[in-house]
Amino acid sequence: QVQVVESGGGVVQPGGSLRLSCAASGRIFSISINDMGWYRQAPGKERESVATISRGGNTHYAGSVKDRFTISRDNAKNTVYLQMNSLKPEDTAVYYCYARIYDDYGPSDYWGQGTQVTVSS
């Protein structure tokens, strides 16, 4: 069974920074983890993709966070990070991590339970 756990959320003032971490564990091989990334969902809004990163390091960002957020990963630790700088109140949301993992049955997406990020003065 695969487990995905996020951490690093909290309350920060506008303009501040947070670093989210997400680790995948279980009966998996690190090499089996393909894309990893982050979604977020604010109250009353659709869940949206924030950033993704391939195993090889190719990244994609939502236009609203580009140049402010940086996604990275440590394949040996099965961990993905999201460095969030210049945070704005509109970044307030629950942030969810996912990992796409391939096995003999094909790809499966695994999700964390979410971590709350609140940007407020």
mmCIF file with all atom_site columns, N, CA and C in Angstrom, residues 7 16 26 47 62 64 113-114 118:
data_model
loop_
_atom_site.group_PDB
_atom_site.id
_atom_site.type_symbol
_atom_site.label_atom_id
_atom_site.label_alt_id
_atom_site.label_comp_id
_atom_site.label_asym_id
_atom_site.label_entity_id
_atom_site.label_seq_id
_atom_site.pdbx_PDB_ins_code
_atom_site.Cartn_x
_atom_site.Cartn_y
_atom_site.Cartn_z
_atom_site.occupancy
_atom_site.B_iso_or_equiv
_atom_site.pdbx_formal_charge
_atom_site.auth_seq_id
_atom_site.auth_comp_id
_atom_site.auth_asym_id
_atom_site.auth_atom_id
_atom_site.pdbx_PDB_model_num
ATOM 1  N N  . SER A 1 7   ? 3.409   17.868 4.495   1.00 0.00 ? 7   SER A N  1
ATOM 2  C CA . SER A 1 7   ? 3.692   18.629 5.698   1.00 0.00 ? 7   SER A CA 1
ATOM 3  C C  . SER A 1 7   ? 4.193   20.007 5.295   1.00 0.00 ? 7   SER A C  1
ATOM 4  N N  . GLY A 1 16  ? 5.237   36.503 2.703   1.00 0.00 ? 16  GLY A N  1
ATOM 5  C CA . GLY A 1 16  ? 6.060   35.516 3.360   1.00 0.00 ? 16  GLY A CA 1
ATOM 6  C C  . GLY A 1 16  ? 6.263   34.270 2.527   1.00 0.00 ? 16  GLY A C  1
ATOM 7  N N  . GLY A 1 26  ? 5.889   3.089  1.034   1.00 0.00 ? 26  GLY A N  1
ATOM 8  C CA . GLY A 1 26  ? 5.147   1.856  0.877   1.00 0.00 ? 26  GLY A CA 1
ATOM 9  C C  . GLY A 1 26  ? 5.923   0.853  0.047   1.00 0.00 ? 26  GLY A C  1
ATOM 10 N N  . ARG A 1 47  ? -10.657 22.372 -7.451  1.00 0.00 ? 47  ARG A N  1
ATOM 11 C CA . ARG A 1 47  ? -9.278  21.991 -7.231  1.00 0.00 ? 47  ARG A CA 1
ATOM 12 C C  . ARG A 1 47  ? -8.471  22.268 -8.500  1.00 0.00 ? 47  ARG A C  1
ATOM 13 N N  . ALA A 1 62  ? 1.249   26.527 -12.752 1.00 0.00 ? 62  ALA A N  1
ATOM 14 C CA . ALA A 1 62  ? 0.102   27.355 -13.054 1.00 0.00 ? 62  ALA A CA 1
ATOM 15 C C  . ALA A 1 62  ? 0.561   28.797 -13.226 1.00 0.00 ? 62  ALA A C  1
ATOM 16 N N  . SER A 1 64  ? -0.654  31.468 -12.252 1.00 0.00 ? 64  SER A N  1
ATOM 17 C CA . SER A 1 64  ? -0.830  32.294 -11.069 1.00 0.00 ? 64  SER A CA 1
ATOM 18 C C  . SER A 1 64  ? 0.310   32.171 -10.068 1.00 0.00 ? 64  SER A C  1
ATOM 19 N N  . GLN A 1 113 ? -3.490  13.702 2.102   1.00 0.00 ? 113 GLN A N  1
ATOM 20 C CA . GLN A 1 113 ? -4.720  14.169 2.728   1.00 0.00 ? 113 GLN A CA 1
ATOM 21 C C  . GLN A 1 113 ? -4.843  15.688 2.766   1.00 0.00 ? 113 GLN A C  1
ATOM 22 N N  . GLY A 1 114 ? -3.806  16.384 2.387   1.00 0.00 ? 114 GLY A N  1
ATOM 23 C CA . GLY A 1 114 ? -3.849  17.825 2.300   1.00 0.00 ? 114 GLY A CA 1
ATOM 24 C C  . GLY A 1 114 ? -3.223  18.515 3.492   1.00 0.00 ? 114 GLY A C  1
ATOM 25 N N  . THR A 1 118 ? -2.573  29.147 4.897   1.00 0.00 ? 118 THR A N  1
ATOM 26 C CA . THR A 1 118 ? -3.367  30.349 5.091   1.00 0.00 ? 118 THR A CA 1
ATOM 27 C C  . THR A 1 118 ? -2.453  31.559 5.023   1.00 0.00 ? 118 THR A C  1
#
